[in-house]
Short mmCIF file of C-alpha atoms in Angstrom, two decimals:
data_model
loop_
_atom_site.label_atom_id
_atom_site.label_comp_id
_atom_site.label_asym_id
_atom_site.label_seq_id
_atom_site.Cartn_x
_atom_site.Cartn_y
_atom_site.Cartn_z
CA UNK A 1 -62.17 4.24 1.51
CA UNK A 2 -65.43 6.33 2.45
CA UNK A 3 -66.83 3.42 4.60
CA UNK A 4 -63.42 4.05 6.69
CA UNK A 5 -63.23 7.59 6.66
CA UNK A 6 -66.80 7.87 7.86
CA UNK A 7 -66.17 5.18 10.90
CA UNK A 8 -65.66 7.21 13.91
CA UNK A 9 -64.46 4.85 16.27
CA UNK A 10 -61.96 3.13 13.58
CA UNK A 11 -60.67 6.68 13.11
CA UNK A 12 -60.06 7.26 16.75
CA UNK A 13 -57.71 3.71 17.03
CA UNK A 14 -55.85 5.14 14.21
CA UNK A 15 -55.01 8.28 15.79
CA UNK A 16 -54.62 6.30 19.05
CA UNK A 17 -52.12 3.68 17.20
CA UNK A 18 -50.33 6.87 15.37
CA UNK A 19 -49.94 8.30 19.34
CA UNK A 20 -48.41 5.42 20.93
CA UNK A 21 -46.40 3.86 17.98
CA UNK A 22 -45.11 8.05 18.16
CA UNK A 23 -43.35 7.65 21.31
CA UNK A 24 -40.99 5.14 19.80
CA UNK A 25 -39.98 7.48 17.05
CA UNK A 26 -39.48 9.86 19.76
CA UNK A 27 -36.64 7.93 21.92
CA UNK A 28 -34.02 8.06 19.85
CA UNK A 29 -33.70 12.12 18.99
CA UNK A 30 -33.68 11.43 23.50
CA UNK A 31 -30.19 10.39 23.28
CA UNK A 32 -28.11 13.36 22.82
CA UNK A 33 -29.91 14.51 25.93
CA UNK A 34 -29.78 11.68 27.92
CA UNK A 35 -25.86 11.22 27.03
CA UNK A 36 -25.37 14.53 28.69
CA UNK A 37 -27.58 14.45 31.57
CA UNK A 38 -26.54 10.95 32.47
CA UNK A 39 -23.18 10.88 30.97
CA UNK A 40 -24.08 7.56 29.37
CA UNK A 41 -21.86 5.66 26.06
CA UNK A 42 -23.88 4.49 23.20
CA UNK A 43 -24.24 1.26 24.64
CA UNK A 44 -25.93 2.33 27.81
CA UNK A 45 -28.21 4.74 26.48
CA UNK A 46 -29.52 1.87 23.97
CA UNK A 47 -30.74 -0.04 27.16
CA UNK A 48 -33.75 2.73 27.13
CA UNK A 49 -34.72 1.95 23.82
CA UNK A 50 -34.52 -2.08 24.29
CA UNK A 51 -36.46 -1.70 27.97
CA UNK A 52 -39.18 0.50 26.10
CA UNK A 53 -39.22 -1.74 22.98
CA UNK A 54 -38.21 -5.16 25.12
CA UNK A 55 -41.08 -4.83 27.35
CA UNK A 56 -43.76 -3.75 24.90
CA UNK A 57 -43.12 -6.93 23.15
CA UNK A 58 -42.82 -9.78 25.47
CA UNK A 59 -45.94 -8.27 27.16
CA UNK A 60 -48.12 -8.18 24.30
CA UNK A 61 -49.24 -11.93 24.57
CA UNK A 62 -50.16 -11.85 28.03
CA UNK A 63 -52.10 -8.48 27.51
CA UNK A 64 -53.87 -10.34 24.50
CA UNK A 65 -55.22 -13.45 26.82
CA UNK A 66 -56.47 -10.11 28.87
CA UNK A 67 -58.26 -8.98 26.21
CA UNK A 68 -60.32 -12.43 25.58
CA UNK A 69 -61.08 -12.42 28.89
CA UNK A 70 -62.30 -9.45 29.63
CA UNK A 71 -62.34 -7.30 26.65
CA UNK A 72 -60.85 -4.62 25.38
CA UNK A 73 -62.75 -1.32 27.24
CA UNK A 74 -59.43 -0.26 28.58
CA UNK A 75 -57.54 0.80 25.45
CA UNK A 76 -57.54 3.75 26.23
CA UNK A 77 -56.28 3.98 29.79
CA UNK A 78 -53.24 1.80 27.75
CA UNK A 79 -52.65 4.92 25.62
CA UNK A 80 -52.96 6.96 28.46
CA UNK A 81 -50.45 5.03 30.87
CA UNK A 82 -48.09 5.14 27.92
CA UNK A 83 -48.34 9.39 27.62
CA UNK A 84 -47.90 9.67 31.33
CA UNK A 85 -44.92 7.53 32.30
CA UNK A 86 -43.14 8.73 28.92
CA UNK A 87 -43.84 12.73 30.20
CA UNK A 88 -41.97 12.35 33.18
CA UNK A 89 -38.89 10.52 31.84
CA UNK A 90 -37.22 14.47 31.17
CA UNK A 91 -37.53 15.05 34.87
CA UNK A 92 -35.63 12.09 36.72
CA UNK A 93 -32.54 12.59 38.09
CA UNK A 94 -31.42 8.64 38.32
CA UNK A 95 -30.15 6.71 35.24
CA UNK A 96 -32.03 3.51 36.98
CA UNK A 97 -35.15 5.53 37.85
CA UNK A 98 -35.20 6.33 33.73
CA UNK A 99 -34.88 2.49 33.19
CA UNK A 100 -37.86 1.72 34.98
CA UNK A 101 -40.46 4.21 33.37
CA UNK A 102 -38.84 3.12 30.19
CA UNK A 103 -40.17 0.09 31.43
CA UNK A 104 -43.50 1.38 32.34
CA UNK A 105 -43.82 3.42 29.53
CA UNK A 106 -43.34 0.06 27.25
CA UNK A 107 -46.02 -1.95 29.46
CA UNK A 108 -48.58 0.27 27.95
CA UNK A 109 -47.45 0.32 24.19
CA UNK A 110 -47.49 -3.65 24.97
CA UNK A 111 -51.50 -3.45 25.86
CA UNK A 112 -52.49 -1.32 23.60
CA UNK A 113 -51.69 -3.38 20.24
CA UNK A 114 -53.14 -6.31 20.90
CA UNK A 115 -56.07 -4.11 22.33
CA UNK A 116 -56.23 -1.73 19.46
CA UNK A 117 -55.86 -4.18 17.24
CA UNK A 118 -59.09 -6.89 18.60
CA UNK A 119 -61.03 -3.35 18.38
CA UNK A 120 -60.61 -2.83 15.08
CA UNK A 121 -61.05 -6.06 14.05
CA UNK A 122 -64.71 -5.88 15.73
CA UNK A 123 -65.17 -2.95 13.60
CA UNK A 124 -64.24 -3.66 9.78
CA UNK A 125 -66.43 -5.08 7.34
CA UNK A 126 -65.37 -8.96 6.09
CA UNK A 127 -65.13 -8.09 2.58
CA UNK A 128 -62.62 -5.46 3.55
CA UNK A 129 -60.73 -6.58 6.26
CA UNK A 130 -57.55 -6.52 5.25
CA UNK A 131 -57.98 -3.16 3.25
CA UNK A 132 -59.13 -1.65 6.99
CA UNK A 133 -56.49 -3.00 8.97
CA UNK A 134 -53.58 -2.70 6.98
CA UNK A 135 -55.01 1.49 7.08
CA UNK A 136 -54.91 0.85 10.77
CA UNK A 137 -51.21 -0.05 10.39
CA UNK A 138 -49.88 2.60 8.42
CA UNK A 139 -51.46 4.79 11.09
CA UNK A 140 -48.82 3.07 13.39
CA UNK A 141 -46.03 3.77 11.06
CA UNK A 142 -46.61 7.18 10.17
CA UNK A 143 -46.84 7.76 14.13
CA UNK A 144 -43.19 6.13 14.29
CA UNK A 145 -42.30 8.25 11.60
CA UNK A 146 -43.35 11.31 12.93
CA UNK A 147 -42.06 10.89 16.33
CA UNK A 148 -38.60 11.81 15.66
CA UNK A 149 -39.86 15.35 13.96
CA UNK A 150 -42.23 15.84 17.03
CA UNK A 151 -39.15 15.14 19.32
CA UNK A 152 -36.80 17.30 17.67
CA UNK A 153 -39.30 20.44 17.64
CA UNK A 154 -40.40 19.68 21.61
CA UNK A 155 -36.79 19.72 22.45
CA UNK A 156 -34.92 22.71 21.09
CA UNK A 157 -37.75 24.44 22.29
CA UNK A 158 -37.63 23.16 25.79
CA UNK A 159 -35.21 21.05 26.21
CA UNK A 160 -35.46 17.31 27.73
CA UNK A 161 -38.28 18.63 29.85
CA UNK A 162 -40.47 18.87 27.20
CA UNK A 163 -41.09 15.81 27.41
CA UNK A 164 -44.24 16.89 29.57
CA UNK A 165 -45.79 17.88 26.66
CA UNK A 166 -46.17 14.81 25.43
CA UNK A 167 -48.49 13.91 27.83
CA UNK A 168 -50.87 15.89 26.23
CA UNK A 169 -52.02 14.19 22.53
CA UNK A 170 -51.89 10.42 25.06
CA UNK A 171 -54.43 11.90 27.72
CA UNK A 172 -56.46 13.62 25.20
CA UNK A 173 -57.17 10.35 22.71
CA UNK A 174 -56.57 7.72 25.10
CA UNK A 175 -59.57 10.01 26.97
CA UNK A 176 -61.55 9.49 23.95
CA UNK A 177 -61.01 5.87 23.28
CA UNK A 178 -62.10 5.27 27.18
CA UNK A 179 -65.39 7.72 26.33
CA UNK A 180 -66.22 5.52 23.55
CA UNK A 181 -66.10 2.50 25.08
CA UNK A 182 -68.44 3.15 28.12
CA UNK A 183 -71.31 1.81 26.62
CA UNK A 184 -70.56 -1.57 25.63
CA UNK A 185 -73.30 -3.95 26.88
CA UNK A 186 -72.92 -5.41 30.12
CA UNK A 187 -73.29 -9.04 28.88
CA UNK A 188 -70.53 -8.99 26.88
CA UNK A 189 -67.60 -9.82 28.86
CA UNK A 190 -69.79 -13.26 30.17
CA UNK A 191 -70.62 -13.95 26.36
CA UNK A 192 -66.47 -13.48 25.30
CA UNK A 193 -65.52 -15.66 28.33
CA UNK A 194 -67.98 -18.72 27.18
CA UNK A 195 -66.22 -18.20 23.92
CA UNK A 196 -62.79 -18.33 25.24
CA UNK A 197 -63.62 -21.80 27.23
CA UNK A 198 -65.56 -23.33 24.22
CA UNK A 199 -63.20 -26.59 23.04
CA UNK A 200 -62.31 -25.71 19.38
CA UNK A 201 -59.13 -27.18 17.86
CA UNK A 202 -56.37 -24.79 17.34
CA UNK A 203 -54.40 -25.17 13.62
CA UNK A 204 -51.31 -25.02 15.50
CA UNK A 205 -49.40 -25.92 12.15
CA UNK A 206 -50.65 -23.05 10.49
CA UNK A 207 -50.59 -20.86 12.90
CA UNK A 208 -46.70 -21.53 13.28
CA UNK A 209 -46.29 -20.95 9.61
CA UNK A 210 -48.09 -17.48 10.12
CA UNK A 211 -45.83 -16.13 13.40
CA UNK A 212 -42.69 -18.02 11.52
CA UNK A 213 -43.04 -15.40 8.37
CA UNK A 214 -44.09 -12.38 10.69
CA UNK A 215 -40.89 -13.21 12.81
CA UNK A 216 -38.84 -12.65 9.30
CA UNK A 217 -40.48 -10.11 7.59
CA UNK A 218 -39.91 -8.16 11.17
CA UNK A 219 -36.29 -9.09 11.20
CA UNK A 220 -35.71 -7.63 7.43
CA UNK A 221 -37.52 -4.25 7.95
CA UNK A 222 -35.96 -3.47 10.99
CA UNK A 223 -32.69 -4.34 9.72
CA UNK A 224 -32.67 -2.16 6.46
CA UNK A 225 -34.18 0.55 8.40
CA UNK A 226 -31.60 0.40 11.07
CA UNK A 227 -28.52 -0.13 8.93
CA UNK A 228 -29.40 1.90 5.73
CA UNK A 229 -27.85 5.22 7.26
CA UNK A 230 -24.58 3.36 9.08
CA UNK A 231 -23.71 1.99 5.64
CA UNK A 232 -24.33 5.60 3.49
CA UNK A 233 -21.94 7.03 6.39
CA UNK A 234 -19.55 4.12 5.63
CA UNK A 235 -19.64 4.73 1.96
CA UNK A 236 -18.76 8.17 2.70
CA UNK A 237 -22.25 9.95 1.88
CA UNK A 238 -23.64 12.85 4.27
CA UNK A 239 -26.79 12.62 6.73
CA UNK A 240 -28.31 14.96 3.80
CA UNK A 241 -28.54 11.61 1.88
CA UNK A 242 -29.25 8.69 4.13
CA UNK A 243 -31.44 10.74 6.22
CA UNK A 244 -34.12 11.57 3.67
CA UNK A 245 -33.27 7.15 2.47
CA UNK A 246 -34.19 6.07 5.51
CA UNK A 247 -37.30 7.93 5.68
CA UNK A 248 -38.16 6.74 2.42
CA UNK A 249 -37.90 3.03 3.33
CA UNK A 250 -40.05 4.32 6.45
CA UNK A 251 -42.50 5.82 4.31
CA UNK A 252 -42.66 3.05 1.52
CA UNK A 253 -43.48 0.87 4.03
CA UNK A 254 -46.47 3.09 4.61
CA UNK A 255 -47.45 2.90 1.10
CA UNK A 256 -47.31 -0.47 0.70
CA UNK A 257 -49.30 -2.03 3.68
CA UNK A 258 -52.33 -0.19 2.40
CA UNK A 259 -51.29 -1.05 -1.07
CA UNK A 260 -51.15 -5.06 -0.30
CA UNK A 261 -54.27 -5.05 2.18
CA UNK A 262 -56.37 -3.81 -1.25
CA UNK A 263 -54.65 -6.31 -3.35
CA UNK A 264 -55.12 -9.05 -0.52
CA UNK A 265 -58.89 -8.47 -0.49
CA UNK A 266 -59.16 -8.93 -4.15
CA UNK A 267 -56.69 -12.01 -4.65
CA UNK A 268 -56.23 -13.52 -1.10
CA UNK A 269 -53.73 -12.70 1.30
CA UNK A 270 -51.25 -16.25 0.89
CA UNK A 271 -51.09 -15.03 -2.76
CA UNK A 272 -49.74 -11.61 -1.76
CA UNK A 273 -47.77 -12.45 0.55
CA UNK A 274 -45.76 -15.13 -1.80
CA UNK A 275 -45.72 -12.63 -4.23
CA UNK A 276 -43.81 -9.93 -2.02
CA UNK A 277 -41.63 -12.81 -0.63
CA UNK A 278 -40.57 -13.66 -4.04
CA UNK A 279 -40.25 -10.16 -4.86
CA UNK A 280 -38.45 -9.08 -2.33
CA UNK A 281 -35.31 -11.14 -3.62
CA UNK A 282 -34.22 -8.73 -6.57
CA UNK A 283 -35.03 -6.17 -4.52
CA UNK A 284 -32.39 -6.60 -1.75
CA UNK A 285 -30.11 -7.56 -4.53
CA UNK A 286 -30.32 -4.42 -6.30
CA UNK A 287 -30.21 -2.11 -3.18
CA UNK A 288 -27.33 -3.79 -1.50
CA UNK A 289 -25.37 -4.41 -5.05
CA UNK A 290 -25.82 -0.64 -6.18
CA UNK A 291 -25.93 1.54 -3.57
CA UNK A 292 -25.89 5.50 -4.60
CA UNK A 293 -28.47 7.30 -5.73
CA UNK A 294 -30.65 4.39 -7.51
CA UNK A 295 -30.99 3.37 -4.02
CA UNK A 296 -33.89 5.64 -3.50
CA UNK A 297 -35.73 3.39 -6.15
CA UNK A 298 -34.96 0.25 -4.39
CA UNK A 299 -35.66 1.40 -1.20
CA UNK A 300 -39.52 2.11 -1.72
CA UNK A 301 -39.32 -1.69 -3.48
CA UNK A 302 -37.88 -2.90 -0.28
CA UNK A 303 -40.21 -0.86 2.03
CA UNK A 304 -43.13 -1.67 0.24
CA UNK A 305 -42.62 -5.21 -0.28
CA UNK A 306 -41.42 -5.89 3.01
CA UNK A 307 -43.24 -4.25 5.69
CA UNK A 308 -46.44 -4.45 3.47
CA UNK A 309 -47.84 -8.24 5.00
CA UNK A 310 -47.67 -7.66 8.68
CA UNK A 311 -51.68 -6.55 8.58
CA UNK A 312 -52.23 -9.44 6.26
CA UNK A 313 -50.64 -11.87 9.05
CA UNK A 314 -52.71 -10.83 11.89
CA UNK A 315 -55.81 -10.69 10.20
CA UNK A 316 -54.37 -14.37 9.93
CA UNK A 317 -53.40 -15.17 13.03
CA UNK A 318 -56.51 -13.63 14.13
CA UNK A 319 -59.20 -15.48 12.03
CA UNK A 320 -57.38 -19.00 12.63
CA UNK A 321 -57.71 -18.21 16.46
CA UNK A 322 -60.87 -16.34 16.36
CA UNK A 323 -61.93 -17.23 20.00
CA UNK A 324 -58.35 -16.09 21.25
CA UNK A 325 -58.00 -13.39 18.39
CA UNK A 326 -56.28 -11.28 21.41
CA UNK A 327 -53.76 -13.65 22.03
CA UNK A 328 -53.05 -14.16 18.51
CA UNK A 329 -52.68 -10.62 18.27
CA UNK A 330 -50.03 -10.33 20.74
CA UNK A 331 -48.28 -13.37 19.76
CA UNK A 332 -47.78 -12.31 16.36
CA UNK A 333 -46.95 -8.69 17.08
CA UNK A 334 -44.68 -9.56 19.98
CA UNK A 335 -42.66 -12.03 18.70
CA UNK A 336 -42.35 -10.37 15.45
CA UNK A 337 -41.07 -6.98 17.15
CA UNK A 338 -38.98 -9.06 19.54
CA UNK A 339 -37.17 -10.89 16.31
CA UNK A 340 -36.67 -7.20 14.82
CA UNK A 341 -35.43 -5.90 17.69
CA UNK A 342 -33.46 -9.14 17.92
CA UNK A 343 -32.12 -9.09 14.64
CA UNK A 344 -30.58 -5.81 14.33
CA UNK A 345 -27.43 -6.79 16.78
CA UNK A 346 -27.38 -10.23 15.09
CA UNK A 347 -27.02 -8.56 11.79
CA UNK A 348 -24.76 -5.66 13.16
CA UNK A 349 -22.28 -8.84 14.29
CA UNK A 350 -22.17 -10.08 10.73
CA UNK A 351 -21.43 -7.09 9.61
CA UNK A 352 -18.36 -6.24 11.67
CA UNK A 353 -17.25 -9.61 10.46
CA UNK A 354 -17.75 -9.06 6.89
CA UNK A 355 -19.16 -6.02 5.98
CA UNK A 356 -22.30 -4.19 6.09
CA UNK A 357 -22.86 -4.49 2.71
CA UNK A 358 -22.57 -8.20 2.43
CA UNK A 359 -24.39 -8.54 5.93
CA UNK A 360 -27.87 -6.60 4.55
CA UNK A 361 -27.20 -9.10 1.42
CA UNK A 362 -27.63 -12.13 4.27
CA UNK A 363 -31.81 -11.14 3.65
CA UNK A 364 -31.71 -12.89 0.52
CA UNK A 365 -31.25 -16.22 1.96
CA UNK A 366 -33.85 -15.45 4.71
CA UNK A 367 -35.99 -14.71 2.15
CA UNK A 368 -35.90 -17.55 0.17
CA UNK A 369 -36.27 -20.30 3.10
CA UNK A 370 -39.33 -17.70 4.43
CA UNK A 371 -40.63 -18.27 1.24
CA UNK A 372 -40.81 -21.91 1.88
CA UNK A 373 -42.73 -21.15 5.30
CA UNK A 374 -45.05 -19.13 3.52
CA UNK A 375 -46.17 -21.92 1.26
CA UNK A 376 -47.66 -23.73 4.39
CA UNK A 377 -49.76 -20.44 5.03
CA UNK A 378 -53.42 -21.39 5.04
CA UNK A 379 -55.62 -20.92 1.77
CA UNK A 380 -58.98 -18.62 2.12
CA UNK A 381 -61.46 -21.21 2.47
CA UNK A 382 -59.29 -22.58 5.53
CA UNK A 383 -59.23 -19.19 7.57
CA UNK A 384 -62.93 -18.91 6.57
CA UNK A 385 -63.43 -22.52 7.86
CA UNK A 386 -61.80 -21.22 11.22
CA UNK A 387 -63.67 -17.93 11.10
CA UNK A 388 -67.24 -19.74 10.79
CA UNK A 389 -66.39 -21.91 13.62
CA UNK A 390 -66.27 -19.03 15.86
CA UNK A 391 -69.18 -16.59 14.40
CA UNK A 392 -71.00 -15.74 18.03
CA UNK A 393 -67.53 -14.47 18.84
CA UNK A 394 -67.38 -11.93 15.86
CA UNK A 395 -70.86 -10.87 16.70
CA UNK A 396 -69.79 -10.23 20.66
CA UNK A 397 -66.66 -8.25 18.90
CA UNK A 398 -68.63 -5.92 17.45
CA UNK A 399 -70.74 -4.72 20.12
CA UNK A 400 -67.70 -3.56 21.68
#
C-alpha cells in the first residue's frame, strides 16, 4: 500500500476519478429541484440523468482511440470541462438548454475514464497491477457515493444555484492533473502513434469474453443498487432502512474491488473472477429470498462480489490490447455502463410483470450463463503473451 500512497501522480487520478465519478452521485438529489423549476414528471427529469450517463458512455471508445493517438496530456482539461458545464446547469432557464449541458457535462466524464484510466496504467508496478487499479476504482465509487451527501449540503444551503460551487474541486484537480502532465517528452506522441500502426493480431475471442462479463457484472450492480430501496418501500420498510442498505451495497462494492485486485495479484485474475461469479449465486438467493434485516449481510456479499472484477477486466482488456489499451479502456467501460444503465428499465419491466422480488432473482440465471463466458477468459501466461508483444508501448506509457 506504501508504494501507492507515496505515488503522487497516482494519488492525483484518484482524487480526479473521485471528482468526476462525484457529479453522478450528485444528479439525482437535482431532481426535487429541477421538478419544480421545470415542472417536469419523473419520467422527464430521468432524461438528465440518461443524457449525462448516455453520453459519457457511448463516448468513451472514441475518446480511448484519442488517447492512443495522441496521449493522454489532456485529462485534466476532461475533469475540468466536466466541473464547468455541470456549475452552470442551476442557472438555465430552458428545460432543453439543461439537456444539452447534461450532454456536455457527460462528454467530459466520457474522456476522462478511458484517459484516467491509460494514466494509471502507465504508472503501477506489474506485480501490482491489479492491487493499484482496482484502488483507483474505489476512488471512483466512493466519489459516486459521496456525491449525493455533497449535493444535499450545497443545496439547502443555496439552493439549485449552488451548483456553481461545484466548479470549484473540477478546476482545482483537473488544474493539477494538466500541471503534471506538461512535461511529458516531446517524442512521445510519434513513439505511441508507431505503436498504434504496428500490425499485431488482436485476440478478438478473448477480448469478447472479457467486455461480455463486464457487460453483466455492470447490469447486476446497477440493478441491485437501483432497485434495493423501491422494493424495501414495497415491503413496507421506511427510507431509515433502505437508505443506509443501499449505501451499504455502495460501499461493499468499495471494499471489495480493492479486496479482489489483492487476491487477483496473488492467484490470477480468471480465478477470481470465477470465484465471485460462482459466488455470487447464493448470494442473490439469500438477499432476494430473505429480505429484512439479514439483508444488510447479504448486501455487502452482493456488493463485494459483484462490483469487485470491473478493475480486474480492464487491466484485461487492457493488456490483451496493449497497443490500443485506450480503446480497450473505453470499450469495456462504455459498454459495461451502457448495459447498466440499460438494464435497470429492462429489469424494472420484469418487475411490473412479476414482481420486484422475483425480477432481482432473474440475476441468478445471468449469473450462471456469465459464468460460462468467464471460462473463455484468458489464463495469465496469455495476457502476459499479449503484454510482451507490446513492451516499447508500456515503456512510452510511463513517461507520460
Amino acid at each position: 500500500m506504501k508504494e501507492f500512497l507515496g505515488n503522487g501522480k497516482l494519488l492525483t487520478l484518484m482524487l480526479g476519478h473521485l471528482t468526476v465519478d462525484s457529479y453522478v452521485g450528485v444528479i439525482p438529489v437535482m431532481y426535487p429541484l429541477l421538478i419544480g423549476r421545470f415542472h417536469l414528471s419523473l419520467a422527464t427529469v430521468g432524461l438528465v440523468s440518461l443524457a449525462y450517463g448516455g453520453t459519457a458512455a457511448i463516448s468513451q471508445p472514441a475518446f480511448g482511440l484519442l488517447a492512443d493517438r495522441f496521449g493522454t496530456r489532456f485529462t485534466g482539461l476532461a475533469l475540468a470541462w466536466t466541473a464547468i458545464t455541470f456549475s452552470v446547469v442551476g442557472f438555465v432557464d430552458s428545460f432543453p438548454l439543461l439537456l444539452a449541458l447534461a450532454l456536455a457535462s457527460g462528454l467530459g466524464s466520457g474522456a476522462f475514464h478511458p484517459l484516467g484510466a491509460l494514466d494509471v496504467r502507465g504508472l503501477l508496478p506489474t506485480w501490482r497491477r491489479s492491487f493499484g487499479m482496482s484502488i483507483y476504482v474505489t476512488a471512483g465509487t466512493v466519489g459516486v457515493a459521496a456525491g449525493p451527501l455533497i449535493g444535499i449540503l450545497i443545496f439547502s444551503l443555496y439552493g439549485i444555484h449552488g451548483t456553481a460551487l461545484l466548479v470549484v474541486p473540477g478546476l482545482v484537480t483537473g488544474g493539477y492533473l494538466l500541471w503534471r502532465m506538461r512535461g511529458r517528452p516531446v517524442g512521445v506522441t510519434a513513439a505511441i502513434r508507431r505503436a498504434v500502426q504496428s500490425p499485431q493480431a488482436l485476440p478478438l475471442f478473448a477480448l469478447a469474453a472479457v467486455i461480455g462479463v463486464m457487460m453483466s457484472r455492470s447490469w447486476t450492480v446497477n440493478v441491485f443498487q437501483a432497485f434495493t430501496p423501491t422494493w424495501y418501500r414495497q415491503l413496507g420498510y421506511g427510507p431509515e432502512f433502505y437508505g443506509p442498505l443501499a449505501t451499504t451495497l455502495v460501499l461493499a462494492s468499495a471494499v471489495g474491488t480493492v479486496g479482489c485486485g489483492s487476491l487477483a495479484d496473488r492467484y490470477g485474475r480468471r480465478t477470481v473472477i470465477l470465484a465471485t461469479l460462482v459466488l455470487t449465486v447464493p448470494a442473490i438467493l439469500l438477499y432476494t429470498m430473505y429480505p429484512g434485516p439479514w439483508a444488510f449481510i447479504t448486501a455487502i456479499l452482493i456488493g463485494f462480489l459483484a462490483a469487485s472484477t470491473a478493475p480486474l477486466l480492464l487491466l484485461m482488456a487492457q493488456q490483451l490490447m496493449a497497443a490500443r489499451a485506450g480503446l480497450a479502456s473505453g470499450l469495456v467501460m462504455g459498454l459495461g455502463f451502457v448495459t447498466g444503465a440499460i438494464g435497470v428499465p429492462i429489469n424494472g419491466a420484469i418487475g411490473d410483470a412479476i414482481g420486484l422480488q422475483k425480477s432481482l432473482m432473474t440475476h441468478v440465471i445471468l449469473v450462471i450463463a456469465t459464468i460460462g463466458i468467464a471460462w473463455f477468459l484468458p489464463r495469465e501466461d496469455e495476457i502476459e503473451r499479449h503484454a510482451v508483444a507490446s513492451e516499447p508501448l508500456r515503456a512510452v506509457s510511463e513517461q507520460m
